[in-house]
PDB file of N, CA and C in Angstrom:
ATOM      1  N   MET A   1       0.838  -1.171   0.000  1.00 80.00           N
ATOM      2  CA  MET A   1       0.000   0.000   0.000  1.00 80.00           C
ATOM      3  C   MET A   1       0.883   1.233   0.000  1.00 80.00           C
ATOM      4  N   ARG A   2       0.493   2.195  -0.803  1.00 83.00           N
ATOM      5  CA  ARG A   2       1.242   3.449  -0.880  1.00 83.00           C
ATOM      6  C   ARG A   2       0.428   4.545  -0.242  1.00 83.00           C
ATOM      7  N   LYS A   3       1.084   5.274   0.586  1.00 87.00           N
ATOM      8  CA  LYS A   3       0.431   6.402   1.231  1.00 87.00           C
ATOM      9  C   LYS A   3       1.017   7.670   0.631  1.00 87.00           C
ATOM     10  N   LEU A   4       0.159   8.546   0.175  1.00 86.00           N
ATOM     11  CA  LEU A   4       0.600   9.772  -0.481  1.00 86.00           C
ATOM     12  C   LEU A   4       0.388  10.975   0.415  1.00 86.00           C
ATOM     13  N   LYS A   5       1.252  11.952   0.228  1.00 88.00           N
ATOM     14  CA  LYS A   5       1.045  13.214   0.925  1.00 88.00           C
ATOM     15  C   LYS A   5       1.149  14.340  -0.092  1.00 88.00           C
ATOM     16  N   LYS A   6       0.426  15.385   0.154  1.00 89.00           N
ATOM     17  CA  LYS A   6       0.407  16.536  -0.732  1.00 89.00           C
ATOM     18  C   LYS A   6       1.586  17.442  -0.401  1.00 89.00           C
ATOM     19  N   VAL A   7       2.331  17.865  -1.427  1.00 86.00           N
ATOM     20  CA  VAL A   7       3.455  18.775  -1.229  1.00 86.00           C
ATOM     21  C   VAL A   7       3.261  20.000  -2.101  1.00 86.00           C
ATOM     22  N   MET A   8       3.723  21.112  -1.630  1.00 90.00           N
ATOM     23  CA  MET A   8       3.653  22.358  -2.381  1.00 90.00           C
ATOM     24  C   MET A   8       5.024  22.580  -3.017  1.00 90.00           C
ATOM     25  N   ARG A   9       5.010  22.982  -4.276  1.00 89.00           N
ATOM     26  CA  ARG A   9       6.234  23.194  -5.017  1.00 89.00           C
ATOM     27  C   ARG A   9       6.289  24.618  -5.541  1.00 89.00           C
ATOM     28  N   GLU A  10       7.454  25.222  -5.446  1.00 91.00           N
ATOM     29  CA  GLU A  10       7.634  26.546  -6.047  1.00 91.00           C
ATOM     30  C   GLU A  10       7.873  26.355  -7.529  1.00 91.00           C
ATOM     31  N   GLU A  11       7.190  27.143  -8.339  1.00 88.00           N
ATOM     32  CA  GLU A  11       7.284  27.002  -9.781  1.00 88.00           C
ATOM     33  C   GLU A  11       7.544  28.358 -10.409  1.00 88.00           C
ATOM     34  N   TYR A  12       8.388  28.373 -11.420  1.00 84.00           N
ATOM     35  CA  TYR A  12       8.672  29.604 -12.150  1.00 84.00           C
ATOM     36  C   TYR A  12       7.898  29.577 -13.460  1.00 84.00           C
ATOM     37  N   ILE A  13       7.202  30.670 -13.736  1.00 80.00           N
ATOM     38  CA  ILE A  13       6.480  30.799 -14.992  1.00 80.00           C
ATOM     39  C   ILE A  13       6.968  32.054 -15.702  1.00 80.00           C
ATOM     40  N   ARG A  14       6.863  32.052 -17.000  1.00 77.00           N
ATOM     41  CA  ARG A  14       7.292  33.205 -17.787  1.00 77.00           C
ATOM     42  C   ARG A  14       6.328  34.351 -17.536  1.00 77.00           C
ATOM     43  N   ASP A  15       6.842  35.446 -17.042  1.00 81.00           N
ATOM     44  CA  ASP A  15       6.015  36.605 -16.710  1.00 81.00           C
ATOM     45  C   ASP A  15       6.137  37.684 -17.777  1.00 81.00           C
ATOM     46  N   LYS A  16       7.365  37.966 -18.174  1.00 87.00           N
ATOM     47  CA  LYS A  16       7.632  38.982 -19.191  1.00 87.00           C
ATOM     48  C   LYS A  16       8.792  38.511 -20.050  1.00 87.00           C
ATOM     49  N   VAL A  17       8.793  38.972 -21.304  1.00 90.00           N
ATOM     50  CA  VAL A  17       9.889  38.677 -22.222  1.00 90.00           C
ATOM     51  C   VAL A  17      10.305  39.988 -22.871  1.00 90.00           C
ATOM     52  N   TYR A  18      11.594  40.234 -22.914  1.00 94.00           N
ATOM     53  CA  TYR A  18      12.139  41.436 -23.550  1.00 94.00           C
ATOM     54  C   TYR A  18      13.039  41.019 -24.701  1.00 94.00           C
ATOM     55  N   CYS A  19      12.994  41.771 -25.781  1.00 95.00           N
ATOM     56  CA  CYS A  19      13.866  41.520 -26.920  1.00 95.00           C
ATOM     57  C   CYS A  19      15.297  41.874 -26.512  1.00 95.00           C
ATOM     58  N   ASN A  20      16.205  40.928 -26.672  1.00 97.00           N
ATOM     59  CA  ASN A  20      17.600  41.172 -26.322  1.00 97.00           C
ATOM     60  C   ASN A  20      18.257  42.189 -27.247  1.00 97.00           C
ATOM     61  N   CYS A  21      17.695  42.400 -28.420  1.00 97.00           N
ATOM     62  CA  CYS A  21      18.293  43.325 -29.380  1.00 97.00           C
ATOM     63  C   CYS A  21      17.869  44.768 -29.112  1.00 97.00           C
ATOM     64  N   CYS A  22      16.565  45.029 -29.097  1.00 97.00           N
ATOM     65  CA  CYS A  22      16.080  46.413 -28.942  1.00 97.00           C
ATOM     66  C   CYS A  22      15.665  46.746 -27.508  1.00 97.00           C
ATOM     67  N   GLY A  23      15.480  45.738 -26.670  1.00 97.00           N
ATOM     68  CA  GLY A  23      15.105  45.966 -25.281  1.00 97.00           C
ATOM     69  C   GLY A  23      13.622  46.153 -25.031  1.00 97.00           C
ATOM     70  N   GLU A  24      12.813  46.140 -26.091  1.00 95.00           N
ATOM     71  CA  GLU A  24      11.368  46.331 -25.943  1.00 95.00           C
ATOM     72  C   GLU A  24      10.711  45.078 -25.358  1.00 95.00           C
ATOM     73  N   GLU A  25       9.658  45.302 -24.581  1.00 93.00           N
ATOM     74  CA  GLU A  25       8.897  44.173 -24.041  1.00 93.00           C
ATOM     75  C   GLU A  25       8.093  43.528 -25.169  1.00 93.00           C
ATOM     76  N   ILE A  26       8.076  42.209 -25.194  1.00 90.00           N
ATOM     77  CA  ILE A  26       7.315  41.447 -26.180  1.00 90.00           C
ATOM     78  C   ILE A  26       6.018  41.014 -25.520  1.00 90.00           C
ATOM     79  N   ASN A  27       4.911  41.248 -26.193  1.00 86.00           N
ATOM     80  CA  ASN A  27       3.609  40.881 -25.645  1.00 86.00           C
ATOM     81  C   ASN A  27       3.463  39.360 -25.685  1.00 86.00           C
ATOM     82  N   ILE A  28       3.847  38.694 -24.599  1.00 81.00           N
ATOM     83  CA  ILE A  28       3.827  37.228 -24.589  1.00 81.00           C
ATOM     84  C   ILE A  28       2.423  36.669 -24.457  1.00 81.00           C
ATOM     85  N   HIS A  29       1.507  37.427 -23.933  1.00 74.00           N
ATOM     86  CA  HIS A  29       0.155  36.905 -23.763  1.00 74.00           C
ATOM     87  C   HIS A  29      -0.479  36.645 -25.121  1.00 74.00           C
ATOM     88  N   PHE A  30      -0.074  37.428 -26.108  1.00 60.00           N
ATOM     89  CA  PHE A  30      -0.498  37.189 -27.479  1.00 60.00           C
ATOM     90  C   PHE A  30       0.479  36.237 -28.170  1.00 60.00           C
ATOM     91  N   SER A  31       1.773  36.480 -27.977  1.00 48.00           N
ATOM     92  CA  SER A  31       2.807  35.749 -28.700  1.00 48.00           C
ATOM     93  C   SER A  31       2.901  34.282 -28.309  1.00 48.00           C
ATOM     94  N   GLU A  32       2.599  33.933 -27.078  1.00 55.00           N
ATOM     95  CA  GLU A  32       2.694  32.535 -26.647  1.00 55.00           C
ATOM     96  C   GLU A  32       1.829  31.638 -27.513  1.00 55.00           C
ATOM     97  N   GLN A  33       0.700  32.151 -27.976  1.00 54.00           N
ATOM     98  CA  GLN A  33      -0.224  31.338 -28.747  1.00 54.00           C
ATOM     99  C   GLN A  33       0.219  31.174 -30.197  1.00 54.00           C
ATOM    100  N   VAL A  34       0.830  32.176 -30.759  1.00 57.00           N
ATOM    101  CA  VAL A  34       1.169  32.126 -32.174  1.00 57.00           C
ATOM    102  C   VAL A  34       2.668  32.200 -32.449  1.00 57.00           C
ATOM    103  N   GLY A  35       3.487  32.342 -31.428  1.00 67.00           N
ATOM    104  CA  GLY A  35       4.931  32.328 -31.608  1.00 67.00           C
ATOM    105  C   GLY A  35       5.485  33.506 -32.382  1.00 67.00           C
ATOM    106  N   ASN A  36       5.115  34.726 -32.023  1.00 83.00           N
ATOM    107  CA  ASN A  36       5.574  35.903 -32.753  1.00 83.00           C
ATOM    108  C   ASN A  36       6.891  36.462 -32.228  1.00 83.00           C
ATOM    109  N   TYR A  37       7.719  35.620 -31.685  1.00 90.00           N
ATOM    110  CA  TYR A  37       9.075  36.030 -31.358  1.00 90.00           C
ATOM    111  C   TYR A  37       9.971  34.803 -31.421  1.00 90.00           C
ATOM    112  N   LEU A  38      11.258  35.034 -31.550  1.00 92.00           N
ATOM    113  CA  LEU A  38      12.227  33.952 -31.655  1.00 92.00           C
ATOM    114  C   LEU A  38      12.914  33.783 -30.310  1.00 92.00           C
ATOM    115  N   SER A  39      12.912  32.577 -29.806  1.00 91.00           N
ATOM    116  CA  SER A  39      13.599  32.258 -28.560  1.00 91.00           C
ATOM    117  C   SER A  39      14.696  31.245 -28.873  1.00 91.00           C
ATOM    118  N   VAL A  40      15.940  31.575 -28.515  1.00 94.00           N
ATOM    119  CA  VAL A  40      17.081  30.726 -28.835  1.00 94.00           C
ATOM    120  C   VAL A  40      17.773  30.289 -27.546  1.00 94.00           C
ATOM    121  N   ASP A  41      18.036  28.999 -27.452  1.00 95.00           N
ATOM    122  CA  ASP A  41      18.847  28.432 -26.375  1.00 95.00           C
ATOM    123  C   ASP A  41      19.956  27.640 -27.048  1.00 95.00           C
ATOM    124  N   LYS A  42      21.198  28.022 -26.806  1.00 95.00           N
ATOM    125  CA  LYS A  42      22.338  27.399 -27.487  1.00 95.00           C
ATOM    126  C   LYS A  42      23.424  27.039 -26.494  1.00 95.00           C
ATOM    127  N   ARG A  43      23.781  25.769 -26.453  1.00 94.00           N
ATOM    128  CA  ARG A  43      24.922  25.316 -25.663  1.00 94.00           C
ATOM    129  C   ARG A  43      26.077  25.104 -26.644  1.00 94.00           C
ATOM    130  N   TRP A  44      27.145  25.879 -26.466  1.00 93.00           N
ATOM    131  CA  TRP A  44      28.284  25.830 -27.375  1.00 93.00           C
ATOM    132  C   TRP A  44      29.192  24.661 -27.022  1.00 93.00           C
ATOM    133  N   GLY A  45      29.740  24.034 -28.046  1.00 92.00           N
ATOM    134  CA  GLY A  45      30.627  22.889 -27.857  1.00 92.00           C
ATOM    135  C   GLY A  45      32.032  23.307 -27.467  1.00 92.00           C
ATOM    136  N   TYR A  46      32.744  22.347 -26.945  1.00 89.00           N
ATOM    137  CA  TYR A  46      34.138  22.584 -26.583  1.00 89.00           C
ATOM    138  C   TYR A  46      34.960  22.755 -27.846  1.00 89.00           C
ATOM    139  N   GLY A  47      35.869  23.693 -27.797  1.00 88.00           N
ATOM    140  CA  GLY A  47      36.690  23.993 -28.954  1.00 88.00           C
ATOM    141  C   GLY A  47      36.146  25.150 -29.781  1.00 88.00           C
ATOM    142  N   SER A  48      34.914  25.577 -29.481  1.00 89.00           N
ATOM    143  CA  SER A  48      34.356  26.728 -30.200  1.00 89.00           C
ATOM    144  C   SER A  48      34.854  28.010 -29.538  1.00 89.00           C
ATOM    145  N   GLY A  49      34.535  29.127 -30.137  1.00 91.00           N
ATOM    146  CA  GLY A  49      34.907  30.420 -29.563  1.00 91.00           C
ATOM    147  C   GLY A  49      34.188  30.719 -28.252  1.00 91.00           C
ATOM    148  N   PHE A  50      33.096  29.983 -27.985  1.00 90.00           N
ATOM    149  CA  PHE A  50      32.319  30.152 -26.750  1.00 90.00           C
ATOM    150  C   PHE A  50      32.399  28.890 -25.911  1.00 90.00           C
ATOM    151  N   ASP A  51      33.508  28.236 -25.948  1.00 90.00           N
ATOM    152  CA  ASP A  51      33.806  26.963 -25.301  1.00 90.00           C
ATOM    153  C   ASP A  51      32.973  26.638 -24.054  1.00 90.00           C
ATOM    154  N   GLY A  52      31.941  25.803 -24.223  1.00 89.00           N
ATOM    155  CA  GLY A  52      31.143  25.322 -23.100  1.00 89.00           C
ATOM    156  C   GLY A  52      30.104  26.299 -22.566  1.00 89.00           C
ATOM    157  N   GLU A  53      29.966  27.472 -23.169  1.00 92.00           N
ATOM    158  CA  GLU A  53      29.002  28.453 -22.674  1.00 92.00           C
ATOM    159  C   GLU A  53      27.582  28.089 -23.112  1.00 92.00           C
ATOM    160  N   TYR A  54      26.601  28.581 -22.360  1.00 95.00           N
ATOM    161  CA  TYR A  54      25.191  28.375 -22.680  1.00 95.00           C
ATOM    162  C   TYR A  54      24.551  29.734 -22.856  1.00 95.00           C
ATOM    163  N   HIS A  55      24.079  30.034 -24.058  1.00 95.00           N
ATOM    164  CA  HIS A  55      23.479  31.324 -24.361  1.00 95.00           C
ATOM    165  C   HIS A  55      21.978  31.173 -24.572  1.00 95.00           C
ATOM    166  N   SER A  56      21.216  32.158 -24.112  1.00 95.00           N
ATOM    167  CA  SER A  56      19.774  32.185 -24.277  1.00 95.00           C
ATOM    168  C   SER A  56      19.369  33.616 -24.583  1.00 95.00           C
ATOM    169  N   PHE A  57      18.551  33.793 -25.642  1.00 96.00           N
ATOM    170  CA  PHE A  57      18.074  35.133 -25.957  1.00 96.00           C
ATOM    171  C   PHE A  57      16.757  35.067 -26.712  1.00 96.00           C
ATOM    172  N   ASP A  58      16.051  36.198 -26.717  1.00 95.00           N
ATOM    173  CA  ASP A  58      14.771  36.324 -27.400  1.00 95.00           C
ATOM    174  C   ASP A  58      14.826  37.543 -28.313  1.00 95.00           C
ATOM    175  N   LEU A  59      14.201  37.419 -29.486  1.00 96.00           N
ATOM    176  CA  LEU A  59      14.144  38.523 -30.436  1.00 96.00           C
ATOM    177  C   LEU A  59      12.699  38.779 -30.835  1.00 96.00           C
ATOM    178  N   CYS A  60      12.321  40.052 -30.861  1.00 94.00           N
ATOM    179  CA  CYS A  60      10.996  40.408 -31.361  1.00 94.00           C
ATOM    180  C   CYS A  60      10.995  40.227 -32.887  1.00 94.00           C
ATOM    181  N   GLU A  61       9.818  40.251 -33.471  1.00 93.00           N
ATOM    182  CA  GLU A  61       9.700  40.029 -34.910  1.00 93.00           C
ATOM    183  C   GLU A  61      10.430  41.106 -35.712  1.00 93.00           C
ATOM    184  N   ARG A  62      10.342  42.350 -35.267  1.00 95.00           N
ATOM    185  CA  ARG A  62      11.005  43.447 -35.988  1.00 95.00           C
ATOM    186  C   ARG A  62      12.520  43.254 -36.034  1.00 95.00           C
ATOM    187  N   CYS A  63      13.122  42.938 -34.894  1.00 97.00           N
ATOM    188  CA  CYS A  63      14.581  42.749 -34.850  1.00 97.00           C
ATOM    189  C   CYS A  63      14.999  41.503 -35.630  1.00 97.00           C
ATOM    190  N   TYR A  64      14.186  40.454 -35.563  1.00 96.00           N
ATOM    191  CA  TYR A  64      14.479  39.252 -36.337  1.00 96.00           C
ATOM    192  C   TYR A  64      14.493  39.579 -37.830  1.00 96.00           C
ATOM    193  N   ARG A  65      13.504  40.346 -38.292  1.00 96.00           N
ATOM    194  CA  ARG A  65      13.461  40.736 -39.710  1.00 96.00           C
ATOM    195  C   ARG A  65      14.706  41.526 -40.108  1.00 96.00           C
ATOM    196  N   GLU A  66      15.142  42.443 -39.242  1.00 97.00           N
ATOM    197  CA  GLU A  66      16.335  43.240 -39.527  1.00 97.00           C
ATOM    198  C   GLU A  66      17.577  42.361 -39.624  1.00 97.00           C
ATOM    199  N   ILE A  67      17.699  41.413 -38.714  1.00 97.00           N
ATOM    200  CA  ILE A  67      18.874  40.537 -38.699  1.00 97.00           C
ATOM    201  C   ILE A  67      18.904  39.650 -39.936  1.00 97.00           C
ATOM    202  N   ILE A  68      17.785  39.006 -40.272  1.00 97.00           N
ATOM    203  CA  ILE A  68      17.808  38.093 -41.419  1.00 97.00           C
ATOM    204  C   ILE A  68      17.921  38.838 -42.747  1.00 97.00           C
ATOM    205  N   SER A  69      17.607  40.128 -42.756  1.00 96.00           N
ATOM    206  CA  SER A  69      17.756  40.892 -43.999  1.00 96.00           C
ATOM    207  C   SER A  69      19.236  41.026 -44.385  1.00 96.00           C
ATOM    208  N   GLU A  70      20.125  40.800 -43.435  1.00 97.00           N
ATOM    209  CA  GLU A  70      21.569  40.882 -43.679  1.00 97.00           C
ATOM    210  C   GLU A  70      22.172  39.532 -44.063  1.00 97.00           C
ATOM    211  N   PHE A  71      21.411  38.454 -43.989  1.00 96.00           N
ATOM    212  CA  PHE A  71      21.926  37.121 -44.309  1.00 96.00           C
ATOM    213  C   PHE A  71      22.304  37.024 -45.792  1.00 96.00           C
ATOM    214  N   LYS A  72      23.421  36.407 -46.089  1.00 97.00           N
ATOM    215  CA  LYS A  72      23.799  36.115 -47.474  1.00 97.00           C
ATOM    216  C   LYS A  72      22.857  35.067 -48.060  1.00 97.00           C
ATOM    217  N   ILE A  73      22.473  34.098 -47.233  1.00 96.00           N
ATOM    218  CA  ILE A  73      21.516  33.063 -47.637  1.00 96.00           C
ATOM    219  C   ILE A  73      20.322  33.205 -46.706  1.00 96.00           C
ATOM    220  N   PRO A  74      19.185  33.654 -47.226  1.00 93.00           N
ATOM    221  CA  PRO A  74      18.023  33.901 -46.351  1.00 93.00           C
ATOM    222  C   PRO A  74      17.423  32.605 -45.815  1.00 93.00           C
ATOM    223  N   PRO A  75      16.729  32.684 -44.678  1.00 92.00           N
ATOM    224  CA  PRO A  75      16.031  31.506 -44.161  1.00 92.00           C
ATOM    225  C   PRO A  75      15.000  31.016 -45.178  1.00 92.00           C
ATOM    226  N   VAL A  76      14.752  29.734 -45.148  1.00 90.00           N
ATOM    227  CA  VAL A  76      13.805  29.130 -46.076  1.00 90.00           C
ATOM    228  C   VAL A  76      12.468  28.952 -45.374  1.00 90.00           C
ATOM    229  N   ASP A  77      11.393  29.327 -46.054  1.00 87.00           N
ATOM    230  CA  ASP A  77      10.045  29.082 -45.545  1.00 87.00           C
ATOM    231  C   ASP A  77       9.709  27.634 -45.878  1.00 87.00           C
ATOM    232  N   LYS A  78       9.789  26.769 -44.873  1.00 84.00           N
ATOM    233  CA  LYS A  78       9.630  25.335 -45.108  1.00 84.00           C
ATOM    234  C   LYS A  78       8.205  24.942 -45.498  1.00 84.00           C
ATOM    235  N   ARG A  79       7.273  25.879 -45.429  1.00 84.00           N
ATOM    236  CA  ARG A  79       5.918  25.566 -45.907  1.00 84.00           C
ATOM    237  C   ARG A  79       5.923  25.374 -47.412  1.00 84.00           C
ATOM    238  N   HIS A  80       6.933  25.909 -48.090  1.00 74.00           N
ATOM    239  CA  HIS A  80       6.983  25.865 -49.554  1.00 74.00           C
ATOM    240  C   HIS A  80       7.962  24.841 -50.095  1.00 74.00           C
ATOM    241  N   ILE A  81       8.451  23.964 -49.232  1.00 73.00           N
ATOM    242  CA  ILE A  81       9.374  22.912 -49.662  1.00 73.00           C
ATOM    243  C   ILE A  81       8.601  21.597 -49.740  1.00 73.00           C
ATOM    244  N   GLU A  82       8.790  20.905 -50.812  1.00 63.00           N
ATOM    245  CA  GLU A  82       8.095  19.617 -50.959  1.00 63.00           C
ATOM    246  C   GLU A  82       9.019  18.490 -50.623  1.00 63.00           C
TER     247      GLU A  82
END
């Protein structure tokens, strides 16, 4: 027989998100549903210029558009790939 007890746990939830590029607050209450911002989590490998570091950042749609406009090879819209 297993006897259970109720425990209370502290939990962290996303309250606000700011664009790391422009510093503006991103409306997550709208964006959470449709993904209107880019969230990146990157753990760098050993031997790279960021040897073992873990980077995390968020970009609003406007800043993302500005950044990708500078790409030599633009991102591909995978909805149009067969």
